[in-house]
XYZ file of N, CA and C in Angstrom:
858
model
N 0.846 -1.186 0.000
C 0.000 0.000 0.000
C 0.885 1.241 0.000
N 0.652 2.100 -0.923
C 1.419 3.328 -0.993
C 0.980 4.260 0.110
N 1.938 4.864 0.796
C 1.608 5.852 1.798
C 1.748 7.220 1.168
N 0.635 7.876 0.934
C 0.647 9.157 0.252
C 1.233 10.218 1.145
N 1.953 11.155 0.559
C 2.544 12.234 1.332
C 1.488 13.193 1.821
N 0.276 13.104 1.212
C -0.814 13.974 1.633
C -1.437 13.408 2.891
N -1.409 14.129 3.986
C -1.947 13.649 5.242
C -3.214 14.416 5.555
N -4.303 13.696 5.756
C -5.538 14.360 6.105
C -5.558 14.668 7.599
N -4.945 13.777 8.393
C -4.837 14.040 9.815
C -3.659 14.956 10.071
N -3.644 15.604 11.214
C -2.498 16.421 11.559
C -1.288 15.537 11.721
N -0.154 16.033 11.280
C 1.063 15.243 11.337
C 1.604 15.259 12.753
N 1.937 14.065 13.243
C 2.497 14.006 14.583
C 3.923 14.525 14.564
N 4.394 14.961 15.719
C 5.748 15.474 15.817
C 6.726 14.337 15.667
N 8.003 14.651 15.502
C 9.024 13.635 15.276
C 9.047 12.661 16.438
N 9.190 11.382 16.151
C 9.082 10.349 17.167
C 10.117 10.519 18.258
N 9.671 10.306 19.502
C 10.581 10.317 20.622
C 11.104 8.926 20.917
N 10.556 7.897 20.221
C 11.000 6.540 20.452
C 12.400 6.344 19.925
N 13.042 5.258 20.380
C 14.411 4.966 19.954
C 14.371 4.244 18.624
N 15.048 4.761 17.644
C 15.099 4.115 16.330
C 15.929 2.845 16.422
N 15.543 1.816 15.671
C 16.317 0.592 15.636
C 17.060 0.507 14.317
N 18.274 0.005 14.344
C 19.098 -0.066 13.150
C 18.610 -1.170 12.227
N 18.916 -1.002 10.951
C 18.535 -2.017 9.970
C 19.408 -3.246 10.155
N 18.803 -4.400 10.154
C 19.517 -5.666 10.186
C 19.502 -6.211 8.757
N 20.118 -7.262 8.407
C 20.025 -7.957 7.126
C 20.023 -7.034 5.919
N 19.092 -6.072 5.874
C 19.012 -5.146 4.751
C 20.147 -4.149 4.883
N 21.228 -4.340 4.148
C 22.431 -3.548 4.350
C 22.743 -2.604 3.205
N 23.043 -3.152 2.045
C 23.466 -2.279 0.952
C 23.079 -2.876 -0.393
N 22.599 -1.991 -1.254
C 22.257 -2.412 -2.604
C 22.072 -1.173 -3.449
N 22.494 -1.225 -4.687
C 22.485 -0.023 -5.512
C 21.108 0.352 -6.014
N 20.187 -0.624 -6.092
C 18.861 -0.344 -6.633
C 17.844 -0.329 -5.498
N 17.798 0.780 -4.790
C 16.921 0.897 -3.642
C 15.470 0.737 -4.062
N 14.734 -0.122 -3.327
C 13.309 -0.284 -3.556
C 12.938 -1.159 -4.732
N 13.913 -1.660 -5.484
C 13.596 -2.433 -6.674
C 13.873 -3.926 -6.507
N 14.403 -4.335 -5.343
C 14.807 -5.720 -5.188
C 16.000 -5.999 -6.086
N 16.362 -7.255 -6.241
C 17.433 -7.609 -7.164
C 17.224 -9.042 -7.602
N 17.908 -9.419 -8.663
C 17.764 -10.776 -9.161
C 19.126 -11.440 -9.228
N 19.098 -12.760 -9.363
C 20.328 -13.523 -9.427
C 20.234 -14.731 -8.517
N 21.177 -15.659 -8.621
C 21.159 -16.855 -7.796
C 21.249 -16.502 -6.322
N 20.520 -17.244 -5.474
C 20.541 -16.995 -4.040
C 21.810 -17.573 -3.438
N 22.601 -16.717 -2.797
C 23.803 -17.148 -2.094
C 23.738 -16.524 -0.707
N 23.568 -17.334 0.356
C 23.436 -16.799 1.708
C 24.535 -15.794 2.025
N 24.125 -14.585 2.438
C 25.088 -13.546 2.800
C 25.546 -12.712 1.633
N 25.233 -13.139 0.412
C 25.743 -12.416 -0.758
C 24.710 -11.471 -1.357
N 23.429 -11.729 -1.102
C 22.370 -10.909 -1.692
C 21.982 -9.785 -0.732
N 22.680 -8.661 -0.843
C 22.466 -7.536 0.059
C 21.426 -6.584 -0.511
N 20.642 -5.997 0.368
C 19.577 -5.085 -0.030
C 19.665 -3.812 0.791
N 19.004 -2.762 0.305
C 18.984 -1.491 1.022
C 17.551 -1.072 1.300
N 17.274 -0.723 2.539
C 15.946 -0.229 2.899
C 15.788 1.208 2.427
N 14.562 1.589 2.067
C 14.301 2.946 1.591
C 14.196 3.955 2.733
N 14.090 3.457 3.968
C 14.016 4.342 5.132
C 14.446 3.573 6.371
N 14.595 4.294 7.483
C 14.891 3.646 8.757
C 13.632 3.006 9.316
N 13.781 1.981 10.161
C 12.601 1.421 10.831
C 12.005 2.438 11.797
N 10.731 2.233 12.148
C 10.075 3.098 13.116
C 10.543 2.782 14.522
N 10.054 3.530 15.512
C 10.440 3.282 16.900
C 9.870 1.963 17.402
N 10.548 1.356 18.348
C 10.140 0.049 18.869
C 8.748 0.100 19.487
N 8.511 1.053 20.377
C 7.187 1.229 20.996
C 6.659 -0.076 21.584
N 7.445 -0.718 22.405
C 7.027 -1.975 23.020
C 7.764 -2.133 24.348
N 7.386 -3.146 25.104
C 8.060 -3.422 26.369
C 9.556 -3.586 26.115
N 10.375 -3.033 26.985
C 11.826 -3.024 26.770
C 12.412 -4.430 26.659
N 11.768 -5.430 27.281
C 12.299 -6.795 27.209
C 12.206 -7.381 25.803
N 11.339 -6.805 24.964
C 11.255 -7.291 23.583
C 12.503 -6.922 22.788
N 13.320 -6.031 23.344
C 14.557 -5.643 22.661
C 15.495 -6.831 22.488
N 15.272 -7.904 23.255
C 16.167 -9.072 23.152
C 16.025 -9.797 21.814
N 14.940 -9.548 21.069
C 14.837 -10.159 19.736
C 15.126 -9.137 18.638
N 15.381 -7.887 19.027
C 15.772 -6.878 18.043
C 17.214 -7.158 17.618
N 17.452 -7.130 16.333
C 18.796 -7.429 15.835
C 18.985 -8.891 15.483
N 17.948 -9.697 15.698
C 17.994 -11.107 15.327
C 17.016 -11.349 14.185
N 17.274 -12.377 13.393
C 16.404 -12.696 12.267
C 16.008 -14.165 12.329
N 14.796 -14.453 11.888
C 14.257 -15.805 11.950
C 13.767 -16.194 10.556
N 14.317 -17.308 10.034
C 14.064 -17.717 8.654
C 13.025 -18.821 8.575
N 12.363 -18.869 7.447
C 11.499 -19.991 7.113
C 11.537 -20.158 5.602
N 11.532 -21.413 5.144
C 11.521 -21.676 3.711
C 10.155 -22.218 3.337
N 9.492 -21.555 2.406
C 8.175 -21.961 1.939
C 8.237 -22.082 0.427
N 8.000 -23.277 -0.062
C 8.086 -23.534 -1.492
C 9.488 -23.154 -1.980
N 9.579 -22.228 -2.931
C 10.894 -21.868 -3.481
C 11.415 -20.558 -2.901
N 10.871 -20.144 -1.760
C 11.272 -18.864 -1.182
C 11.760 -19.026 0.254
N 12.770 -18.255 0.586
C 13.235 -18.153 1.971
C 12.846 -16.768 2.470
N 12.163 -16.724 3.612
C 11.749 -15.467 4.225
C 12.572 -15.230 5.481
N 13.035 -14.004 5.657
C 13.787 -13.633 6.850
C 13.014 -12.543 7.582
N 12.574 -12.858 8.793
C 11.840 -11.905 9.620
C 12.784 -11.386 10.692
N 13.070 -10.101 10.625
C 13.935 -9.445 11.603
C 13.045 -8.478 12.390
N 12.516 -8.913 13.540
C 11.516 -8.117 14.264
C 11.957 -6.682 14.517
N 11.064 -5.762 14.216
C 11.262 -4.328 14.405
C 12.362 -3.755 13.512
N 12.743 -4.526 12.483
C 13.690 -4.069 11.455
C 13.021 -4.158 10.084
N 12.975 -5.385 9.546
C 12.444 -5.569 8.202
C 12.125 -7.033 7.947
N 11.436 -7.282 6.838
C 11.128 -8.640 6.404
C 11.549 -8.755 4.945
N 12.325 -9.774 4.626
C 12.829 -9.932 3.262
C 12.444 -11.301 2.696
N 12.499 -11.382 1.373
C 12.160 -12.605 0.662
C 13.259 -12.924 -0.337
N 13.672 -14.183 -0.380
C 14.729 -14.611 -1.307
C 14.264 -15.858 -2.043
N 14.252 -15.777 -3.352
C 13.890 -16.938 -4.165
C 15.107 -17.846 -4.261
N 14.965 -19.072 -3.800
C 16.113 -19.984 -3.749
C 16.209 -20.874 -4.979
N 15.285 -20.713 -5.911
C 15.314 -21.512 -7.134
C 16.563 -21.192 -7.949
N 17.073 -22.188 -8.651
C 18.261 -22.001 -9.473
C 17.875 -21.380 -10.813
N 17.689 -20.076 -10.818
C 17.363 -19.360 -12.042
C 18.091 -18.022 -12.040
N 18.384 -17.527 -13.219
C 19.226 -16.334 -13.308
C 18.528 -15.093 -12.772
N 17.196 -15.063 -12.812
C 16.470 -13.867 -12.381
C 15.696 -14.091 -11.081
N 16.230 -14.940 -10.205
C 15.577 -15.193 -8.919
C 15.405 -13.881 -8.146
N 14.255 -13.738 -7.482
C 13.940 -12.473 -6.792
C 14.513 -12.444 -5.379
N 15.102 -11.312 -5.021
C 15.554 -11.047 -3.661
C 15.105 -9.627 -3.326
N 14.269 -9.468 -2.331
C 13.778 -8.124 -2.059
C 13.196 -7.946 -0.669
N 12.718 -6.722 -0.427
C 12.188 -6.316 0.865
C 10.660 -6.331 0.817
N 10.051 -7.043 1.743
C 8.593 -7.092 1.813
C 8.039 -5.964 2.670
N 8.860 -5.439 3.562
C 8.404 -4.339 4.397
C 9.426 -3.958 5.442
N 9.340 -2.710 5.885
C 10.205 -2.170 6.927
C 9.314 -1.848 8.127
N 9.810 -2.121 9.328
C 8.996 -1.906 10.530
C 8.447 -0.484 10.542
N 7.111 -0.401 10.725
C 6.443 0.895 10.720
C 5.772 1.202 12.057
N 4.739 0.398 12.419
C 3.965 0.737 13.601
C 3.121 -0.448 14.048
N 2.563 -0.314 15.227
C 1.618 -1.289 15.758
C 0.187 -0.906 15.382
N -0.661 -1.913 15.296
C -2.096 -1.666 15.389
C -2.492 -2.108 16.793
N -3.585 -1.536 17.293
C -3.987 -1.782 18.677
C -5.389 -2.367 18.718
N -5.779 -2.881 19.883
C -7.146 -3.333 20.035
C -8.077 -2.118 20.078
N -9.353 -2.338 20.206
C -10.329 -1.262 20.062
C -10.159 -0.108 21.055
N -9.673 -0.412 22.250
C -9.530 0.632 23.266
C -8.065 1.014 23.494
N -7.191 0.624 22.579
C -5.768 0.982 22.667
C -5.140 0.516 23.978
N -5.578 -0.634 24.463
C -4.997 -1.162 25.697
C -3.977 -2.256 25.425
N -4.069 -2.895 24.240
C -3.137 -3.971 23.907
C -2.604 -3.808 22.483
N -1.357 -4.258 22.292
C -0.782 -4.295 20.956
C -1.427 -5.442 20.189
N -1.728 -5.226 18.927
C -2.364 -6.264 18.115
C -1.368 -6.859 17.121
N -1.110 -6.156 16.018
C -0.230 -6.676 14.975
C 0.841 -5.650 14.632
N 1.939 -6.136 14.064
C 3.008 -5.252 13.616
C 2.894 -4.994 12.120
N 2.999 -3.731 11.731
C 2.888 -3.357 10.314
C 4.269 -3.038 9.740
N 4.593 -3.696 8.636
C 5.851 -3.469 7.922
C 5.479 -2.910 6.547
N 5.914 -1.704 6.248
C 5.495 -1.018 5.031
C 6.704 -0.619 4.179
N 6.425 0.020 3.032
C 7.472 0.568 2.160
C 8.454 -0.493 1.677
N 7.902 -1.659 1.291
C 8.744 -2.692 0.697
C 9.030 -2.369 -0.763
N 9.540 -3.345 -1.493
C 9.855 -3.139 -2.911
C 8.588 -2.865 -3.715
N 8.775 -2.225 -4.866
C 7.644 -1.960 -5.752
C 7.117 -3.266 -6.329
N 5.836 -3.234 -6.685
C 5.163 -4.438 -7.155
C 4.013 -4.007 -8.063
N 3.675 -4.811 -9.052
C 2.581 -4.477 -9.960
C 1.336 -5.264 -9.602
N 0.236 -4.538 -9.420
C -1.045 -5.158 -9.105
C -2.121 -4.480 -9.942
N -2.795 -5.256 -10.760
C -3.847 -4.709 -11.636
C -3.334 -3.527 -12.457
N -2.141 -3.682 -12.997
C -1.508 -2.667 -13.844
C -1.141 -1.384 -13.089
N -1.132 -1.449 -11.766
C -0.738 -0.301 -10.956
C 0.479 -0.658 -10.115
N 1.343 0.316 -9.903
C 2.533 0.090 -9.091
C 2.233 0.401 -7.629
N 2.455 -0.579 -6.773
C 2.252 -0.403 -5.341
C 3.523 -0.827 -4.612
N 3.542 -0.644 -3.309
C 4.667 -1.085 -2.491
C 4.251 -2.315 -1.679
N 5.143 -3.257 -1.559
C 4.860 -4.463 -0.781
C 4.710 -4.103 0.700
N 3.813 -4.792 1.382
C 3.615 -4.598 2.818
C 3.441 -5.959 3.482
N 3.709 -6.012 4.781
C 3.551 -7.260 5.524
C 2.932 -6.968 6.885
N 2.065 -7.882 7.312
C 1.447 -7.798 8.633
C 1.998 -8.956 9.454
N 2.630 -8.628 10.589
C 3.251 -9.654 11.425
C 2.364 -9.933 12.634
N 1.935 -11.196 12.744
C 1.123 -11.638 13.870
C 2.050 -12.271 14.909
N 1.761 -12.062 16.185
C 2.603 -12.577 17.269
C 1.805 -13.569 18.101
N 2.333 -14.781 18.261
C 1.627 -15.799 19.038
C 2.588 -16.454 20.032
N 2.001 -17.112 21.024
C 2.787 -17.798 22.050
C 3.367 -19.091 21.497
N 4.620 -19.383 21.837
C 5.270 -20.615 21.404
C 6.445 -20.946 22.292
N 6.944 -22.179 22.199
C 8.050 -22.620 23.053
C 9.374 -21.986 22.663
N 9.506 -21.595 21.385
C 10.735 -20.936 20.941
C 10.380 -19.890 19.894
N 11.301 -18.979 19.658
C 11.045 -17.911 18.695
C 11.313 -18.421 17.286
N 10.281 -18.426 16.462
C 10.414 -18.924 15.094
C 9.242 -18.422 14.251
N 9.474 -18.390 12.943
C 8.405 -18.061 11.997
C 7.640 -19.351 11.720
N 6.319 -19.314 11.895
C 5.547 -20.545 11.714
C 4.730 -20.551 10.439
N 4.451 -19.388 9.856
C 3.669 -19.389 8.621
C 3.869 -18.100 7.838
N 3.730 -18.209 6.529
C 3.792 -17.065 5.617
C 2.692 -17.235 4.578
N 1.938 -16.182 4.347
C 0.898 -16.242 3.332
C 0.833 -14.936 2.557
N 0.252 -14.991 1.372
C 0.066 -13.797 0.541
C -1.413 -13.738 0.141
N -2.275 -13.255 1.075
C -3.717 -13.244 0.808
C -4.119 -12.330 -0.336
N -3.315 -11.324 -0.608
C -3.563 -10.424 -1.717
C -2.218 -10.109 -2.365
N -2.228 -9.742 -3.629
C -0.993 -9.500 -4.359
C -0.080 -8.519 -3.617
N 1.122 -8.986 -3.296
C 2.162 -8.160 -2.672
C 1.799 -7.696 -1.253
N 0.839 -8.363 -0.630
C 0.482 -8.121 0.765
C 0.637 -9.442 1.510
N 1.458 -9.450 2.553
C 1.851 -10.697 3.194
C 1.360 -10.766 4.638
N 0.941 -11.953 5.055
C 0.601 -12.237 6.448
C 1.621 -13.238 6.979
N 2.312 -12.863 8.038
C 3.372 -13.711 8.585
C 3.134 -13.866 10.085
N 3.333 -15.072 10.592
C 3.153 -15.330 12.018
C 4.479 -15.691 12.661
N 4.819 -14.968 13.721
C 6.034 -15.209 14.498
C 5.600 -15.635 15.893
N 6.079 -16.794 16.344
C 5.749 -17.220 17.699
C 6.988 -17.143 18.576
N 6.750 -16.933 19.865
C 7.856 -16.794 20.809
C 7.319 -16.935 22.226
N 8.135 -17.443 23.151
C 7.704 -17.469 24.555
C 7.498 -16.060 25.104
N 8.095 -15.059 24.459
C 7.904 -13.674 24.892
C 6.451 -13.238 24.755
N 5.759 -13.825 23.788
C 4.388 -13.416 23.520
C 3.365 -14.206 24.333
N 3.850 -15.031 25.265
C 2.946 -15.822 26.103
C 2.476 -15.041 27.325
N 3.088 -13.903 27.593
C 2.788 -13.151 28.803
C 2.136 -11.820 28.444
N 1.077 -11.493 29.134
C 0.339 -10.259 28.847
C 1.174 -9.017 29.097
N 2.218 -9.144 29.918
C 3.053 -7.980 30.208
C 3.650 -7.405 28.936
N 3.857 -8.252 27.918
C 4.449 -7.792 26.674
C 3.407 -7.235 25.708
N 2.152 -7.627 25.878
C 1.116 -7.146 24.968
C 0.357 -5.941 25.516
N 0.469 -5.682 26.820
C -0.224 -4.542 27.419
C 0.490 -3.235 27.074
N -0.245 -2.298 26.519
C 0.320 -1.000 26.166
C 0.874 -0.288 27.406
N 0.171 -0.410 28.517
C 0.578 0.256 29.761
C 2.035 -0.031 30.109
N 2.457 -1.285 29.966
C 3.810 -1.681 30.362
C 4.894 -1.141 29.437
N 4.503 -0.651 28.270
C 5.482 -0.103 27.325
C 5.632 1.404 27.467
N 4.824 2.025 28.328
C 4.823 3.479 28.456
C 5.879 3.969 29.441
N 6.409 5.188 29.221
C 7.269 5.821 30.226
C 6.459 6.054 31.502
N 7.134 6.177 32.633
C 6.464 6.295 33.922
C 5.468 7.447 33.964
N 5.853 8.599 33.411
C 4.957 9.758 33.479
C 3.682 9.557 32.667
N 3.759 8.782 31.579
C 2.581 8.535 30.761
C 1.704 7.439 31.353
N 2.293 6.581 32.178
C 1.501 5.524 32.817
C 0.438 6.120 33.736
N 0.773 7.219 34.392
C -0.183 7.871 35.287
C -1.391 8.362 34.504
N -1.143 8.973 33.330
C -2.240 9.452 32.484
C -3.082 8.280 31.980
N -2.400 7.200 31.624
C -3.090 6.007 31.107
C -3.981 5.411 32.194
N -3.439 5.295 33.410
C -4.203 4.737 34.526
C -5.402 5.625 34.866
N -5.213 6.944 34.769
C -6.303 7.871 35.059
C -7.430 7.705 34.040
N -7.072 7.542 32.776
C -8.104 7.350 31.744
C -8.877 6.056 31.997
N -8.171 5.015 32.464
C -8.827 3.746 32.780
C -9.819 3.920 33.926
N -9.405 4.647 34.967
C -10.262 4.891 36.125
C -11.512 5.691 35.734
N -11.315 6.722 34.920
C -12.451 7.544 34.492
C -13.415 6.738 33.623
N -12.876 5.833 32.828
C -13.717 4.988 31.985
C -14.561 4.044 32.839
N -13.945 3.457 33.870
C -14.662 2.523 34.731
C -15.762 3.207 35.534
N -15.581 4.508 35.798
C -16.580 5.254 36.558
C -17.506 6.067 35.639
N -17.508 5.687 34.349
C -18.415 6.287 33.360
C -18.196 7.788 33.152
N -17.014 8.266 33.504
C -16.676 9.658 33.204
C -16.311 9.783 31.735
N -15.657 8.739 31.201
C -15.293 8.691 29.790
C -16.107 7.622 29.075
N -16.566 7.932 27.888
C -17.208 6.939 27.031
C -16.124 6.127 26.329
N -16.545 5.129 25.564
C -15.579 4.352 24.769
C -14.762 5.276 23.873
N -15.461 6.181 23.191
C -14.780 7.084 22.265
C -13.868 8.038 23.016
N -14.315 8.506 24.177
C -13.481 9.403 24.976
C -12.212 8.723 25.445
N -12.329 7.442 25.814
C -11.152 6.684 26.243
C -10.166 6.525 25.091
N -10.691 6.246 23.897
C -9.821 6.108 22.723
C -9.063 7.412 22.460
N -9.763 8.542 22.563
C -9.141 9.840 22.309
C -8.000 10.084 23.292
N -8.239 9.833 24.577
C -7.216 10.070 25.596
C -5.995 9.181 25.377
N -6.240 7.932 25.014
C -5.116 7.009 24.825
C -4.370 7.286 23.526
N -5.076 7.746 22.510
C -4.392 8.139 21.275
C -3.474 9.332 21.538
N -3.920 10.245 22.399
C -3.077 11.398 22.747
C -1.778 10.934 23.395
N -1.880 9.962 24.302
C -0.693 9.436 24.985
C 0.257 8.794 23.983
N -0.277 7.939 23.120
C 0.561 7.247 22.132
C 1.170 8.229 21.145
N 0.436 9.276 20.823
C 0.959 10.298 19.915
C 2.122 11.042 20.554
N 2.004 11.346 21.837
C 3.064 12.093 22.528
C 4.386 11.342 22.538
N 4.339 10.015 22.604
C 5.590 9.246 22.660
C 5.983 8.705 21.287
N 5.275 9.153 20.245
C 5.652 8.773 18.876
C 5.261 7.372 18.487
N 4.231 6.810 19.129
C 3.835 5.428 18.852
C 2.475 5.315 18.190
N 2.011 6.389 17.593
C 0.726 6.350 16.904
C 0.949 6.712 15.447
N 0.555 5.807 14.573
C 0.704 6.074 13.150
C -0.343 7.083 12.716
N 0.100 8.289 12.320
C -0.828 9.355 11.966
C -0.958 9.536 10.453
N -0.285 8.679 9.682
C -0.350 8.834 8.235
C -1.651 8.262 7.685
N -2.168 8.953 6.729
C -3.319 8.432 6.001
C -2.785 7.579 4.869
N -3.170 6.299 4.832
C -2.643 5.400 3.830
C -3.668 5.177 2.716
N -3.167 5.116 1.493
C -4.017 4.927 0.326
C -3.537 3.728 -0.473
N -4.478 3.098 -1.168
C -4.111 1.943 -1.985
C -3.249 2.347 -3.159
N -3.492 3.522 -3.719
C -2.719 3.990 -4.862
C -2.871 5.500 -4.976
N -2.144 6.105 -5.922
C -2.129 7.558 -6.060
C -3.499 8.087 -6.499
N -4.269 7.267 -7.256
C -5.594 7.708 -7.684
C -6.517 7.921 -6.488
N -6.467 7.000 -5.518
C -7.286 7.145 -4.325
C -6.857 8.370 -3.519
N -5.547 8.611 -3.484
C -5.005 9.766 -2.776
C -5.515 11.070 -3.404
N -5.426 11.165 -4.734
C -5.859 12.369 -5.437
C -7.359 12.592 -5.284
N -8.143 11.493 -5.271
C -9.590 11.617 -5.112
C -9.924 12.229 -3.754
N -9.274 11.756 -2.688
C -9.568 12.297 -1.368
C -9.147 13.759 -1.277
N -8.032 14.080 -1.931
C -7.575 15.477 -1.947
C -8.621 16.361 -2.638
N -9.104 15.920 -3.791
C -10.099 16.706 -4.536
C -11.428 16.797 -3.786
N -11.810 15.703 -3.099
C -13.032 15.731 -2.297
C -12.918 16.747 -1.168
N -11.722 16.831 -0.590
C -11.490 17.792 0.489
C -11.626 19.221 -0.021
N -11.077 19.491 -1.197
C -11.188 20.826 -1.787
C -12.655 21.175 -2.053
N -13.420 20.202 -2.597
C -14.837 20.443 -2.889
C -15.617 20.734 -1.613
N -15.350 19.941 -0.561
C -16.040 20.155 0.706
C -15.712 21.527 1.277
N -14.468 21.917 1.119
C -14.018 23.222 1.605
C -14.756 24.339 0.874
N -14.890 24.224 -0.444
C -15.578 25.243 -1.240
C -17.068 25.318 -0.886
N -17.685 24.132 -0.734
C -19.103 24.091 -0.403
C -19.377 24.782 0.928
N -18.532 24.532 1.890
C -18.708 25.164 3.198
C -18.499 26.671 3.115
N -17.550 27.062 2.290
C -17.261 28.490 2.137
C -18.477 29.225 1.567
N -19.194 28.548 0.664
C -20.337 29.180 0.004
C -21.587 29.239 0.877
N -21.800 28.213 1.695
C -23.052 28.156 2.459
C -22.882 28.371 3.956
N -21.673 28.763 4.382
C -21.416 28.959 5.803
C -22.336 30.054 6.351
N -23.276 29.666 7.227
C -24.233 30.649 7.732
C -24.450 30.555 9.233
N -24.231 29.389 9.807
C -24.458 29.233 11.234
C -23.130 29.076 11.975
N -23.192 29.156 13.313
C -21.976 29.006 14.119
C -21.396 27.610 13.947
N -22.271 26.589 13.846
C -21.800 25.214 13.645
C -21.067 25.090 12.320
N -21.626 25.726 11.270
C -20.967 25.707 9.968
C -19.609 26.388 10.044
N -19.551 27.504 10.761
C -18.300 28.244 10.883
C -17.243 27.410 11.598
N -17.646 26.682 12.635
C -16.704 25.828 13.347
C -16.194 24.717 12.441
N -17.100 24.137 11.647
C -16.711 23.098 10.705
C -15.766 23.670 9.651
N -16.055 24.877 9.209
C -15.214 25.527 8.208
C -13.808 25.752 8.765
N -13.721 26.258 9.992
C -12.413 26.516 10.606
C -11.619 25.222 10.763
N -12.309 24.157 11.159
C -11.643 22.865 11.317
C -11.094 22.383 9.983
N -11.908 22.509 8.948
C -11.493 22.069 7.626
C -10.370 22.948 7.076
N -10.429 24.243 7.371
C -9.383 25.160 6.925
C -8.031 24.764 7.525
N -8.037 24.401 8.811
C -6.797 23.983 9.462
C -6.235 22.725 8.816
N -7.120 21.772 8.504
C -6.670 20.547 7.845
C -6.110 20.866 6.459
N -6.781 21.766 5.762
C -6.345 22.122 4.418
C -4.983 22.810 4.446
N -4.794 23.729 5.399
C -3.500 24.412 5.521
C -2.383 23.417 5.808
N -2.664 22.442 6.677
C -1.672 21.418 6.989
C -1.379 20.569 5.760
N -2.440 20.273 5.007
C -2.298 19.499 3.781
C -1.391 20.199 2.782
N -1.595 21.500 2.586
C -0.769 22.263 1.647
C 0.695 22.270 2.086
N 0.913 22.364 3.410
C 2.285 22.391 3.909
C 3.001 21.076 3.609
N 2.311 19.946 3.865
C 2.911 18.640 3.627
C 3.185 18.414 2.150
N 2.224 18.823 1.303
C 2.408 18.678 -0.141
C 3.631 19.452 -0.603
N 3.777 20.690 -0.099
C 4.913 21.525 -0.495
C 6.225 20.919 -0.037
N 6.254 20.421 1.216
C 7.486 19.834 1.756
C 7.869 18.558 1.029
N 6.870 17.862 0.494
C 7.134 16.589 -0.180
C 7.471 16.751 -1.649
N 7.403 17.979 -2.139
C 7.728 18.222 -3.539
C 6.645 17.806 -4.507
N 5.425 17.551 -3.996
C 4.319 17.183 -4.871
C 3.577 18.417 -5.335
N 2.941 18.311 -6.462
C 2.196 19.443 -7.001
C 0.754 19.007 -7.257
N -0.193 19.685 -6.614
C -1.596 19.442 -6.847
C -2.254 20.770 -7.224
N -3.353 20.736 -8.002
C -4.023 21.982 -8.353
C -4.576 22.655 -7.113
N -4.376 23.928 -6.988
C -4.854 24.689 -5.842
C -5.784 25.760 -6.373
N -7.093 25.534 -6.252
C -8.074 26.436 -6.843
C -8.578 27.486 -5.858
N -8.184 27.351 -4.599
C -8.789 28.241 -3.604
C -8.191 29.622 -3.660
């Protein structure tokens, strides 16, 4: 899935989390394009298009950072390097065997109330063609309890989108899946307070989500990017936003309309800033 530079949500500030270094993916002249040739362990080097995101997890999970876990499925060898990247190597004896990046560690998804980590998202992999459109490979990493750390399954439910399951004894304990345990001490107090207010009906479900998203945003652990399947979807949302902005400008008559207009204006101004910083050019009719 291509991540469009156009952000409809406000952009979060630079992450305060600790960046993790790239493992396995070291050096290659054709960034983002993968490479071909016979598979030779240690010889097929690749380059990531960006650094991995912040760990944003319990500190004890750092013991698997910097390690890679392989699995061979059919004619492919997959290397899962938690919180770094996921790569694929075609082991078939052919001159154009594929070696490339399926995704770079990006962010967590959470359960409905942002109390537990759900799945790991690896994005910005090598380019891939789907329905005559160029997209980027992505992978979703599922974590399950097991006696040892190993990759147990790899699937491709949709073109260039991968589902991979990593099991480990680390994932058998709730201490590693609870968001609370991954927070700095000062943020734990805010998190606990939101839980207390929710239990006493001071906060609704939606209110609890808002408070916890604020906490995760402050520590750089909330993915604030708006993701699109392709550039056409991105451009459509941009144009829809412009149309909505114009419509409100023309019929703004009540205080509620004015508040909606101001909110949309702020989003639009942020959108223009991101577009300019990214070097993209979109028609600006306003």
